[in-house]
mmCIF file of C-alpha atoms in Angstrom:
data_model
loop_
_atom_site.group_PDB
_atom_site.id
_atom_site.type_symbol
_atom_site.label_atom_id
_atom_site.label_comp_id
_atom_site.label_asym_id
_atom_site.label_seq_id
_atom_site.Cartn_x
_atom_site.Cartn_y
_atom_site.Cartn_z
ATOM 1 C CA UNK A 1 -18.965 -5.794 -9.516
ATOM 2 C CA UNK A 2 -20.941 -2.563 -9.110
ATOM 3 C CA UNK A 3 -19.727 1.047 -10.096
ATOM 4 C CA UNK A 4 -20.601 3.521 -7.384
ATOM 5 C CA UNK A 5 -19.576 6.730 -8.931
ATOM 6 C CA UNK A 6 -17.484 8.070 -11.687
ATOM 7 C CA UNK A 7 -16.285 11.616 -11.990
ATOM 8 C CA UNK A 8 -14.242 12.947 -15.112
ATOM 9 C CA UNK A 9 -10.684 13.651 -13.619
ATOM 10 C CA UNK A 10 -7.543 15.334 -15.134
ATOM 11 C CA UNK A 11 -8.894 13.855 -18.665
ATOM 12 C CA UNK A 12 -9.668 10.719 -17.360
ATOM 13 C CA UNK A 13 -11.919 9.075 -15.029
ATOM 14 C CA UNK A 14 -11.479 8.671 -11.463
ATOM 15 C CA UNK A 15 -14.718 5.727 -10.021
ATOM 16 C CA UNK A 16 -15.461 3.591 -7.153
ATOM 17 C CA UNK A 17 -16.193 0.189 -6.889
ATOM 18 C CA UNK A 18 -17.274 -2.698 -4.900
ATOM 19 C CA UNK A 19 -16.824 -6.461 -5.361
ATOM 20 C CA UNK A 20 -17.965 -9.579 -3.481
ATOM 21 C CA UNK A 21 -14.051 -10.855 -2.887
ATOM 22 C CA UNK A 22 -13.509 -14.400 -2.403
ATOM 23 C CA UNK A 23 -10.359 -13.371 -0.596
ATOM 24 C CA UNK A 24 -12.395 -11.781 2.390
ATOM 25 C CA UNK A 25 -15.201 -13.287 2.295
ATOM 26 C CA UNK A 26 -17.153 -9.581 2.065
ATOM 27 C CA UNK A 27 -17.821 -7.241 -0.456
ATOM 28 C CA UNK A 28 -15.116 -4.808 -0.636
ATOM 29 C CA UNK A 29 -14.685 -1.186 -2.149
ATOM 30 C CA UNK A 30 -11.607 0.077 -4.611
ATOM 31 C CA UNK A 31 -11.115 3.575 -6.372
ATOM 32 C CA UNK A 32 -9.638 3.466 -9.404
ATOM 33 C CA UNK A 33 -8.357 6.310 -11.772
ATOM 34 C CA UNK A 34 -8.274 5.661 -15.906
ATOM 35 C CA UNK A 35 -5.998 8.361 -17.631
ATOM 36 C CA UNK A 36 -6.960 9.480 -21.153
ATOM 37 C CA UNK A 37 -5.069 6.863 -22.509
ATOM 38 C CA UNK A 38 -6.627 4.113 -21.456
ATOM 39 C CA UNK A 39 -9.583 4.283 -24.265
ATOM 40 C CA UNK A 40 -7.093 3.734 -26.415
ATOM 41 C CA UNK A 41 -5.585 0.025 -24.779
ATOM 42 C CA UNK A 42 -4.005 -0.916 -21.674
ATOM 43 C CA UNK A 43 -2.053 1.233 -19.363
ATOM 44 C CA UNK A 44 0.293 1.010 -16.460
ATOM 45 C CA UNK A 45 -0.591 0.882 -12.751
ATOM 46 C CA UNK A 46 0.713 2.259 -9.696
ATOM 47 C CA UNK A 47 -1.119 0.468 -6.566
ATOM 48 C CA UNK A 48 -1.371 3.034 -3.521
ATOM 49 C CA UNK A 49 -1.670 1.215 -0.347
ATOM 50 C CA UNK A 50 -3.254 3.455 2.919
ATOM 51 C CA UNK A 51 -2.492 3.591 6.630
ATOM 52 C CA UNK A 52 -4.349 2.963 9.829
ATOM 53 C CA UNK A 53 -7.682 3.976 9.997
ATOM 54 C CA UNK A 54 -8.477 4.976 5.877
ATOM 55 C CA UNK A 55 -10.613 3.769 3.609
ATOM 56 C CA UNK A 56 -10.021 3.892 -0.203
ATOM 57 C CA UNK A 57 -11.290 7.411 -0.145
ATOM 58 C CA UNK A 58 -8.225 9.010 1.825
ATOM 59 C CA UNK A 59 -5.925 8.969 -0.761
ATOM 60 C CA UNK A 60 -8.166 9.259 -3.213
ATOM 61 C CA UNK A 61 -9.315 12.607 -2.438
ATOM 62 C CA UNK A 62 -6.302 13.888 -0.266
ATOM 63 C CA UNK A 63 -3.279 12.351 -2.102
ATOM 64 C CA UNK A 64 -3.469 15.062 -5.280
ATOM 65 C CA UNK A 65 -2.032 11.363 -7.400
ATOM 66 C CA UNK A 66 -4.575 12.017 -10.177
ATOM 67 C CA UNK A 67 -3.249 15.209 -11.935
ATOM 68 C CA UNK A 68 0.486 13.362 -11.939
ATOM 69 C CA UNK A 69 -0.740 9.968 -13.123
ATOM 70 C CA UNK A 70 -2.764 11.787 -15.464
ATOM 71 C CA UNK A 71 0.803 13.253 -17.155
ATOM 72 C CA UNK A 72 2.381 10.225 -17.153
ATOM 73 C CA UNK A 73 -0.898 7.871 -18.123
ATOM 74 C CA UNK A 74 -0.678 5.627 -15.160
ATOM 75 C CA UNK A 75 -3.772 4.353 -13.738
ATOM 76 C CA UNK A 76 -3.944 4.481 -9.754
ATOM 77 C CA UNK A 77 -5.577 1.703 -7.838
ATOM 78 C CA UNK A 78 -6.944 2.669 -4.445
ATOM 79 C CA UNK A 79 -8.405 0.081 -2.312
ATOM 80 C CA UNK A 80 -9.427 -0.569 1.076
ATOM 81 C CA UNK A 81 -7.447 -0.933 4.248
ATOM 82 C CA UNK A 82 -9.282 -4.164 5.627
ATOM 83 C CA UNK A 83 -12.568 -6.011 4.894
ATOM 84 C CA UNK A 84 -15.775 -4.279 6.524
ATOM 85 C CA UNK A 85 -19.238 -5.216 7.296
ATOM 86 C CA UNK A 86 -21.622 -6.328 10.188
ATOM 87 C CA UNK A 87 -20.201 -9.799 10.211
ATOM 88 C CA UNK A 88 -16.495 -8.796 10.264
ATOM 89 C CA UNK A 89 -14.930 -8.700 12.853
ATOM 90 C CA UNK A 90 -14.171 -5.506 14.916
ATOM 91 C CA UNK A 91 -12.436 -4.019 17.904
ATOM 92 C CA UNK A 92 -12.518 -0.521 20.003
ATOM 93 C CA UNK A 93 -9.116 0.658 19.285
ATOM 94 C CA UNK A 94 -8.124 2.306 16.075
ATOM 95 C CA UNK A 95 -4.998 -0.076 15.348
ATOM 96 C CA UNK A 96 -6.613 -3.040 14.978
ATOM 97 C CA UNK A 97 -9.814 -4.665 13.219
ATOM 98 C CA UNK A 98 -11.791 -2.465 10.598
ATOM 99 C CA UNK A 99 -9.700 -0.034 9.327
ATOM 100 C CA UNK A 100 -6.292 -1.650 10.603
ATOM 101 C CA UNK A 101 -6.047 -4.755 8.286
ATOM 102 C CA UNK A 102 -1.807 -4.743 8.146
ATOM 103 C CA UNK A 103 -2.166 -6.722 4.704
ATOM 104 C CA UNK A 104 -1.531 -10.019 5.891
ATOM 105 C CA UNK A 105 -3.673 -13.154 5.708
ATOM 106 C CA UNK A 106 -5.026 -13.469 9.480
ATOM 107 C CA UNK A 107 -4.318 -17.058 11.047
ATOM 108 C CA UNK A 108 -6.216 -16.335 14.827
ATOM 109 C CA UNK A 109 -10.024 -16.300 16.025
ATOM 110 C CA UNK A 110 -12.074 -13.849 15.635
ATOM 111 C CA UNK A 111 -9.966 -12.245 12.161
ATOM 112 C CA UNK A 112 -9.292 -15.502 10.288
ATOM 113 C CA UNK A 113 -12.336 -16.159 8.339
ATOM 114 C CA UNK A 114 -11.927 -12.431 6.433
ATOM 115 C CA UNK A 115 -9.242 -10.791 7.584
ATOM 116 C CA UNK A 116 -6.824 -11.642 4.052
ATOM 117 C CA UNK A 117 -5.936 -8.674 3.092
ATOM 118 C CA UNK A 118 -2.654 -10.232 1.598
ATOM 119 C CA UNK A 119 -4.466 -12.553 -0.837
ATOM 120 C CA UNK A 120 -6.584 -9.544 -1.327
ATOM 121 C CA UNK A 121 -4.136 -7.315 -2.772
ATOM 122 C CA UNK A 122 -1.939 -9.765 -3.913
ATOM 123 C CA UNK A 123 -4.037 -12.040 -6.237
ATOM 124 C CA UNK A 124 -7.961 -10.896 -5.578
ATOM 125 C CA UNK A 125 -8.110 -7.282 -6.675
ATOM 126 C CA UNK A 126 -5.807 -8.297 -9.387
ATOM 127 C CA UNK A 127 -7.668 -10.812 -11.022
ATOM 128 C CA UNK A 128 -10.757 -7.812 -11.058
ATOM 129 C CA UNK A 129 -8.687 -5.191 -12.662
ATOM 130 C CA UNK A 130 -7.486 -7.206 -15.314
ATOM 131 C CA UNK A 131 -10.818 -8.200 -16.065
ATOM 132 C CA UNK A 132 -12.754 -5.363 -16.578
ATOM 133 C CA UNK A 133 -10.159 -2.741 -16.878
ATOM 134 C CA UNK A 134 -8.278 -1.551 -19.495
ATOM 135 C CA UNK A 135 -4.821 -2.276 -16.709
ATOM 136 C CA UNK A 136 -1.895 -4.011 -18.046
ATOM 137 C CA UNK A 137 -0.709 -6.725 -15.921
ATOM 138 C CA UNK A 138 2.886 -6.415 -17.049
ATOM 139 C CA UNK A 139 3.249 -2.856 -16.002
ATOM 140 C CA UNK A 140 2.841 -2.626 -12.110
ATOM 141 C CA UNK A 141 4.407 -0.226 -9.229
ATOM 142 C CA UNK A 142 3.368 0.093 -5.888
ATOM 143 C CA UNK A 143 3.363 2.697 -2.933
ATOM 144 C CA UNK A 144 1.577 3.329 0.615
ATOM 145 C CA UNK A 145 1.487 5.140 3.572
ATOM 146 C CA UNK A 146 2.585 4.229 7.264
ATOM 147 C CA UNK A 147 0.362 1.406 7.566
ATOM 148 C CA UNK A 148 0.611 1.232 3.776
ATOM 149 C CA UNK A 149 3.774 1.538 3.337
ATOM 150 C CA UNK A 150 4.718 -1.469 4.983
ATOM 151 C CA UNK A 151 2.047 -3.105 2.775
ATOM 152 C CA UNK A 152 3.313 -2.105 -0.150
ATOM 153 C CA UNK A 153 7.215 -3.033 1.004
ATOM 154 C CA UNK A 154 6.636 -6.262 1.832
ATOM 155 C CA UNK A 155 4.651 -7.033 -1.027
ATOM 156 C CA UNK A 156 7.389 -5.898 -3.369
ATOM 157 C CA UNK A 157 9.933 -7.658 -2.170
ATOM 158 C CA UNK A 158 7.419 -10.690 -1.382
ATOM 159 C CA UNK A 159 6.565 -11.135 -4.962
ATOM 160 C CA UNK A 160 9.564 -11.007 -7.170
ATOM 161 C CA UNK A 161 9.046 -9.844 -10.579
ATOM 162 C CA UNK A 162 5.512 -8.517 -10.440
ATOM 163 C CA UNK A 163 6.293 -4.878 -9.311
ATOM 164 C CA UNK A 164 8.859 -2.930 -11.293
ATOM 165 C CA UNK A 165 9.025 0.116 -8.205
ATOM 166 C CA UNK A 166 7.930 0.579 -4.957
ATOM 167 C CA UNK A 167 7.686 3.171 -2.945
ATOM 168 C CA UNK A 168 6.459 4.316 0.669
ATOM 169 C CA UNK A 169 5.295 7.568 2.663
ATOM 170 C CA UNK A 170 6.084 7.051 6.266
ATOM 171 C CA UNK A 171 6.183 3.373 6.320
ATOM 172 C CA UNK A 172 6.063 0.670 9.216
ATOM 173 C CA UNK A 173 9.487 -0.117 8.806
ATOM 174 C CA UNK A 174 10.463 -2.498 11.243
ATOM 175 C CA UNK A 175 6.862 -4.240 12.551
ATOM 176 C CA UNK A 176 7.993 -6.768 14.568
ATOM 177 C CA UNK A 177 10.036 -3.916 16.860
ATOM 178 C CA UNK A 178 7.333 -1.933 17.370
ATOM 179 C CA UNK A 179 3.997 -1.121 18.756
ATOM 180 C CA UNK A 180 2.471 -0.918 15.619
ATOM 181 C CA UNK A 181 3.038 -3.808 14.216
ATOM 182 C CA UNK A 182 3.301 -6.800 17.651
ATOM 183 C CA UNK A 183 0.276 -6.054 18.671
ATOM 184 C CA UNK A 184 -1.204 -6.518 15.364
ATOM 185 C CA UNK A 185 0.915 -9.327 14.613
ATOM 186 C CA UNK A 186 0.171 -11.044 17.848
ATOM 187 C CA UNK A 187 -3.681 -10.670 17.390
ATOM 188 C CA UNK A 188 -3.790 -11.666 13.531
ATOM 189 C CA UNK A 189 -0.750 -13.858 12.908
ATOM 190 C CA UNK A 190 -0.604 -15.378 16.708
ATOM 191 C CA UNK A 191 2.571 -15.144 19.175
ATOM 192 C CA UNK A 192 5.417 -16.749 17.087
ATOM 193 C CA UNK A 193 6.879 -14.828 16.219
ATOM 194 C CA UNK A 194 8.726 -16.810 13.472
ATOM 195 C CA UNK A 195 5.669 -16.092 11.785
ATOM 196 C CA UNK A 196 5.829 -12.283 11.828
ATOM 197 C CA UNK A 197 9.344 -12.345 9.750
ATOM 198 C CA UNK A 198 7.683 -12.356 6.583
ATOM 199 C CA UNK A 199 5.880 -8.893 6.711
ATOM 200 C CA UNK A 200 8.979 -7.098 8.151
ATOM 201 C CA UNK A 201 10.347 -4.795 5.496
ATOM 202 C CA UNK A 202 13.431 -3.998 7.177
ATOM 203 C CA UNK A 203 13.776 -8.172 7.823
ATOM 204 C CA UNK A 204 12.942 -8.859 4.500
ATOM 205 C CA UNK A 205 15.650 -6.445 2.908
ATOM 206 C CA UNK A 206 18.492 -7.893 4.832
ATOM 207 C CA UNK A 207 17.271 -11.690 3.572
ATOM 208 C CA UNK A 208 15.794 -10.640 -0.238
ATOM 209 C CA UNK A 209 16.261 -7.099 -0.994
ATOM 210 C CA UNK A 210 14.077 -6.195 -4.149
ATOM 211 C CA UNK A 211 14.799 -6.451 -7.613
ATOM 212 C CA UNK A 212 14.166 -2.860 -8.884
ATOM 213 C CA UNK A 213 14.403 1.045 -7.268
ATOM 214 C CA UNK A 214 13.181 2.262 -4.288
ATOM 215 C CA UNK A 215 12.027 4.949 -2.975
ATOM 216 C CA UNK A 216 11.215 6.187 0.601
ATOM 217 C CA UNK A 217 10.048 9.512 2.182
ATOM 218 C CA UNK A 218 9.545 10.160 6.063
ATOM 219 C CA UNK A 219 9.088 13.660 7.454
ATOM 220 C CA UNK A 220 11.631 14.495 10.705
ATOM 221 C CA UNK A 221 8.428 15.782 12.377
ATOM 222 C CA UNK A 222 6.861 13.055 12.575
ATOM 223 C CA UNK A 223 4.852 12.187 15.308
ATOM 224 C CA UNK A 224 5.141 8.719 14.912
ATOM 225 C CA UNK A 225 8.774 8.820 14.211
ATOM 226 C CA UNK A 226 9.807 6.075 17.001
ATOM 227 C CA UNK A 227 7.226 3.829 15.894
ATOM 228 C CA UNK A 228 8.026 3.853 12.373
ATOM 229 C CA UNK A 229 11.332 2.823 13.042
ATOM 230 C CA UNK A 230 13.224 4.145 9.384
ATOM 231 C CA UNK A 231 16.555 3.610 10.947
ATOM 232 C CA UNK A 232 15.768 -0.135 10.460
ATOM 233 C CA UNK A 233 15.417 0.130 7.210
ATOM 234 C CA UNK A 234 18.171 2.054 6.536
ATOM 235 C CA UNK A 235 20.383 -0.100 8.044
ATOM 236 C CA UNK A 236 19.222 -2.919 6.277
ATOM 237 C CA UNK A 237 19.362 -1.309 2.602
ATOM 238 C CA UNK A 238 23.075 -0.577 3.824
ATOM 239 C CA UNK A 239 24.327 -3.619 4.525
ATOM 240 C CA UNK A 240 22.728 -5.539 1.599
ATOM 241 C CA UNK A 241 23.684 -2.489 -0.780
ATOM 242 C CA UNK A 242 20.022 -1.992 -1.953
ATOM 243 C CA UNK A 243 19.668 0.288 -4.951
ATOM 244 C CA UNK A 244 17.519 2.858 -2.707
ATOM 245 C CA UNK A 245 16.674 6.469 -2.114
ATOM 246 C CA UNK A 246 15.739 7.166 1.618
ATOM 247 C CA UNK A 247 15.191 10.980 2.859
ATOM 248 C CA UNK A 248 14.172 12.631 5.750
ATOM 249 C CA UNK A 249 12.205 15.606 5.102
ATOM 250 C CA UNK A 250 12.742 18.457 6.998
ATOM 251 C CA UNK A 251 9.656 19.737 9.521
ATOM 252 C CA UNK A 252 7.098 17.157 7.891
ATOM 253 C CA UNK A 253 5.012 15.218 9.462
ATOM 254 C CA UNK A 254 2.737 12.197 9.186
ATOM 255 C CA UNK A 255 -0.270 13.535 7.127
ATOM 256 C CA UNK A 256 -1.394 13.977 3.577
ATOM 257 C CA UNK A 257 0.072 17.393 3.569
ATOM 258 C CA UNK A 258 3.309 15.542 3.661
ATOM 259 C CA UNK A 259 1.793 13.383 1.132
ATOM 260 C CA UNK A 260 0.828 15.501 -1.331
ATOM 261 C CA UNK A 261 3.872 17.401 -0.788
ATOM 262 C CA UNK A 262 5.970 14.659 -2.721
ATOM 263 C CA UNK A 263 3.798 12.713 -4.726
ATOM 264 C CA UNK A 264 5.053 14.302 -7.908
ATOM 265 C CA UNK A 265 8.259 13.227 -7.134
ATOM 266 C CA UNK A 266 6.468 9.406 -6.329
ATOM 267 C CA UNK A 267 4.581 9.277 -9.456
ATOM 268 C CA UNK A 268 7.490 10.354 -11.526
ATOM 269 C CA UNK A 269 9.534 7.748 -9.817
ATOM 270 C CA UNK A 270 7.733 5.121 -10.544
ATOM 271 C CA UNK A 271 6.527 6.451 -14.259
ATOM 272 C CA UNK A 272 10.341 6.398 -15.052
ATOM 273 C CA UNK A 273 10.214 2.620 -14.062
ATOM 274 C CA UNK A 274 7.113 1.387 -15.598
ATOM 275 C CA UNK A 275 7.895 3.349 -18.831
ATOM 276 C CA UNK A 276 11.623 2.453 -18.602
ATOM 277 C CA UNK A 277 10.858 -1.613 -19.346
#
């Protein structure tokens, strides 16, 4: 692992990493922000998960997490969107290849040999925290955007017991009923779509639900509204009486200023949770 930069940061210390991953085959790049308290011994993490098109640096210098973490000592985990580099694989449009990794584990030619972003967030960047971080493995919660969101949904309810929150800005919703998410799913995952079921949020809350609160946030500007597909989700969290908070905020849209707007109210969410245990 090599440190790229660290900055002091609302008392603590916000750096940027890479790491050859044996998940994607490439070296990959993480931010990561240490509140004051962790000189002192492990603290909590809240993973943040980003959309279509970001790197780790989007949210890490746009999301305004740091100062709220920094109250509640939660560290904040950053990392990329998809793996990157001159022997990854690639394509022209902005939804799909570098930049547009969906965080699942590709099956299909040319995105199979790196394109894991699932075991990547899942078990890889895990295992590197814990190791050389002062993060405490007991103590997770997890949130995204759009892209991100869905990540960060499907993960929670994916992997019983290992997030105690999660959380999502403008998620994917409903994947496998949209544009953003069957074209993606077609190219990675291939054109069963038996396979797709298992990175479905709104799917995945009608069959497991998740163990825990949740929290979700979509502006009623959106310009993506019809893609995103919230309604789904909804509808799912109804019928299977899911412990969940879903608003629509008024004349917001899809970018960090809608972001930054609520991530108090995120980080406090999920502080409550990890603290609450």
């Amino acid at each position: 692992m090599r440190t790229v930069s660290e900055n002091a940061c609302f008392g603590g210390v916000q750096s940027v990493h890479t790491h050859a991953s044996r998940a994607t085959g490439c070296d990959m790049t993480f931010g990561l922000f240490l509140p004051a308290e962790a000189r002192d011994g492990p603290v909590p993490v809240l993973w943040y998960l980003s959309g279509l098109t970001c790197t780790h640096e989007n949210a890490m210098t746009k999301a305004g997490a740091q100062g709220w973490a920094a109250e509640q000592g939660i560290a904040l985990v950053f990392p990329d969107t998809s793996p990157r580099g001159d022997g990854v694989a690639d394509d022209a449009a902005y939804d799909l290849g570098q930049g547009a990794g969906f965080y699942v584990n590709a099956t299909q030619d040319p995105w199979a040999p790196h394109y894991r972003m699932w075991d990547y967030i899942a078990d890889d960047l895990p295992r590197v925290l814990t190791a050389n971080f002062p993060i405490d493995p007991d103590r997770q919660a997890i949130t995204g955007h759009s892209m991100g969101g869905h990540g960060a949904l499907t993960l929670a309810m994916s992997l019983p017991g290992r997030f105690t929150s999660v959380s999502a800005f403008a998620p994917i919703c409903n994947p496998t009923a949209s544009d953003w998410g069957r074209k993606q799913f077609t190219a990675y995952l291939g054109e069963d779509e038996a396979a797709w079921a298992a990175h479905d949020a709104s799917l995945l809350m009608r069959d497991r639900g998740f163990d825990g609160p949740v929290l979700i946030d979509t502006g009623t500007s959106d310009q993506f509204l019809d893609l995103l597909r919230p309604e789904a989700l909804a509808s799912a969290c109804a019928e299977r009486r899911q412990h969940a908070t879903l608003r629509l905020q008024p004349g917001y849209d899809h970018s960090y200023f809608f972001i930054s707007s609520f991530m108090e109210d995120h980080v406090s969410f999920h502080a409550e949770a990890l603290y609450s245990g």
